[in-house]
Amino acid sequence: MTADNTRTLVHPSLPQESQAVSAIPADQPRRVGNDLANAAAWLKAALETTANGILLLDRDGSIASMNRQFTRIWRIPDEPLQTGDDAAVFAFLASRVRDPEEYERRLTEIRPDGEDDTRDLLEFEDGHLIERRSHPARLGGRIIGRVFSFADVSEDKAREAQLKLAASVFSHAHEGIMITNAKGDIVDVNAIFCRITGYSREEVIGRNPRFLKSGRQDDDFYRAMWAELIARGHWAGELWNRDRNGKLYAQRLSITTVEDVIDASRHYVAVFSDVTELKERERQIKRMAYYDALTGVPNRVLLADRLNLALAQTRRHQRCLALIYLDIDGFKGVNDIHGHDIGNQLLVAIANRLRDALREGDTLARLGGDEFAVVVTDLGGWSECDPILFRLLGVVATPIHVGRNVFLLSASMGVTLFPQDDGDADTLLRHADQAMYQAKQAGRNRYQRFDAEEELQTQTRHRSLDRIAQAIAQNEFELHFQPKVNMRTGTVIGAEALIRWRHPEQGLVMPGDFLPSIEGSELMVRLGNWVLDAALRQMTAWRGQGLDISVSVNVSAHQLQQADFLSNLERKLASYPEVDPGYLELEILETAALGGVARTSNLIESCQSLGVHFSLDDFGTGYSSLTYLRHLPANVLKIDQSFVRGMLHDSSDLAIVEGIIGLAAAFHRTAIAEGVETVEHGKLLLHLGCDLAQGYGIARPMPAGDLPAWVAAWRSPPVWRTRAVQSQQPDADARRAQKKSRLVRRPRKTRSWKWSD
Ligand code: C2E
Ligand code: MG
Ligand code: MG
């Protein structure tokens, strides 16, 4: 052989002609010609073109020839080639393989003069796998040597291993696998697919998987699935299919698009597992969480869910929704007498009946015990709700047979209508419950509507009560004082304490704006006590400043009716020993006597025995002024300001004022006119014989701090003291009456007045 392995493959020991013949197989066309040189050239080119490495050995084992590819595959360095030393080449070959010993052993088996074809694998040190084939070369039936071919099959082997692995995954996976082509026709399925679906591989190949559809998912579902699969190459989710026997099964499925880069074909690989059991368990757990175990109807949790949903819908569709709270009457008794088993059977029967009496879209829920709630939607108003309520009452009241017993039950129901009652789910349920309670109170076996308007008022009232209680605690109230005078003599005879609320946000709030909301409540009593206390404290303070002035305090009817009114008053007076009880006057309304004329009259007398005075406020505005005048021993009549203000223009008002002045004289009481807004009013009153007055024309109510200076400075208008007015003295009777009540000047430095008996 020559050092140049690319040249001749002709064995030097053989004649050229015979070699050429043996180099071209017998079945090959002989068109290459008989020209030996020509044939050798063809052979050489063929050898150099083949991708395999070729090695030719003589029958004695020496190298006859090799092609370039052989040296490349074996990576034979130039040196052994150049020397032409076969032993060096063989030694190198042995050094390239992973297991040289095995290699050598095998070589002894593959004899160059042997008859057989051989085929085996060599593993190189660097991991490459080389397939070695050999074939005897014959000349006229005689073996002249052996042709070896070597092919690097590393990549093929790796691919093969991968394919094997993939095939094993495919057949051994615990998931069902289905492969479809781009059209969606099934190309292959695995054994688990067959087990889950019940179809054999042969039955499904070539078919579109839609034959598995259960109908549980609509077209939109599949449209969305395909859209995602196309957009992202992947889709995962759950769906229901039907197996070969028509049985539904749930599968958790993931589909992946597989694009083949070489032939640009597309396949879809769907991997799925059967989650039917899981779904069933999930369903059971859900059932336990959302349904009442005994009756099977929704429980409170699901009710809240459904109610919220229904509320939103009702609002959107501008319809009404009724929420009914239903409680079986006297059910505890049934349980106690007949036991819980019977009780439970009754509840189940009632639940079934109620459910049957409702429309499809309405919800019946058990709230617990013998309490149910019903949500009725899509109503036009109360008129559409009432028949349903009657029907429900009816189904509960129909006799129920359980065992050998017949039960006659009834229900009480409360119902609220949304959006008239515009609350959230919780509030509505509370309101329906409240109304149910009223139905019970009203005698059971009936329903009661919840009155949203009334509730709103109650709430507002509660809120304002709370705020007023807070105002007392935070000391936001104060007393203003309005002087009362004797117009004829020009003297100040006292002051009326009037409550004001110094509201942090609203400023000074007048009693007309907050007293009505607490009228008749316990809070009114507390506030009354505060007023009494504040007035006595103020009187003590003025006394310290040298102003001894009679103060009148308004007392509400409710406060006066308190059983401890007298003792309380006594205690208060005792705690302000500086104050002479005779300087305290209580203004009461005629309605104060509504609690009983005799009792009120006794109370007044008891208070009077402590020295305290009384006046009948707003006199003339009550129903039975004359009765009260006769029976209540109050010393003073305060002529209501509405008559006084109107008397200058209105003859009826004038007549009333005149009448009251006359009555006061006849009953030996003193009259004082409220609402004296102008000098004219005063003049007319003086003319009519009423000397005492209070009103804006004299002074408006003022803070306590302003009163002493005002008292010191006040002078009555001169016209009230003129002879013309003075001459218009009341008639003799009135004068006598006034004298009897004996308004006397107290021997004090200050200008104050006191009533004495
Ligand atoms: P009242 O006891 O009849 O008090 C007289 C009311 O008439 C006061 O209104 C006073 O400011 C007002 N007034 C006085 N002179 C005139 C006038 O010339 N023209 C007009 N238009 N009004 C005049 P105020 O302070 O708003 O009190 C209203 C009512 O609230 C009182 O009527 C009394 O019934 C009640 N009130 C006031 N303070 C208290 C209190 O401390 N306790 C209780 N229980 N009621 C009180
Ligand atoms: Mg008053
Ligand atoms: Mg009054």
PDB file of C-alpha atoms in Angstrom, residues 314 317-322 359 376-388 417-420 449:
ATOM      1  CA  THR A 314     -83.283  42.655  40.565  1.00  0.00           C
ATOM      2  CA  HIS A 317     -84.067  44.572  35.747  1.00  0.00           C
ATOM      3  CA  GLN A 318     -85.845  47.123  37.938  1.00  0.00           C
ATOM      4  CA  ARG A 319     -88.039  44.478  39.533  1.00  0.00           C
ATOM      5  CA  CYS A 320     -88.729  43.587  43.167  1.00  0.00           C
ATOM      6  CA  LEU A 321     -87.383  40.764  45.288  1.00  0.00           C
ATOM      7  CA  ALA A 322     -89.080  39.394  48.380  1.00  0.00           C
ATOM      8  CA  ARG A 359     -91.206  28.657  41.112  1.00  0.00           C
ATOM      9  CA  VAL A 376     -88.699  35.207  45.476  1.00  0.00           C
ATOM     10  CA  THR A 377     -87.476  37.191  42.508  1.00  0.00           C
ATOM     11  CA  ASP A 378     -88.956  39.061  39.576  1.00  0.00           C
ATOM     12  CA  LEU A 379     -91.930  40.549  41.397  1.00  0.00           C
ATOM     13  CA  GLY A 380     -93.824  43.683  40.404  1.00  0.00           C
ATOM     14  CA  GLY A 381     -94.553  44.631  44.033  1.00  0.00           C
ATOM     15  CA  TRP A 382     -96.446  43.577  47.127  1.00  0.00           C
ATOM     16  CA  SER A 383     -99.544  42.619  45.162  1.00  0.00           C
ATOM     17  CA  GLU A 384     -97.611  39.879  43.374  1.00  0.00           C
ATOM     18  CA  CYS A 385     -95.956  38.758  46.567  1.00  0.00           C
ATOM     19  CA  ASP A 386     -99.072  38.304  48.700  1.00  0.00           C
ATOM     20  CA  PRO A 387    -100.470  35.279  46.815  1.00  0.00           C
ATOM     21  CA  ILE A 388     -97.134  33.499  47.239  1.00  0.00           C
ATOM     22  CA  LEU A 417     -89.438  43.742  49.729  1.00  0.00           C
ATOM     23  CA  PHE A 418     -86.330  44.934  47.936  1.00  0.00           C
ATOM     24  CA  PRO A 419     -85.604  47.642  46.733  1.00  0.00           C
ATOM     25  CA  GLN A 420     -88.211  49.450  48.847  1.00  0.00           C
ATOM     26  CA  ARG A 449     -94.568  42.852  56.011  1.00  0.00           C
TER      27      ARG A 449
END
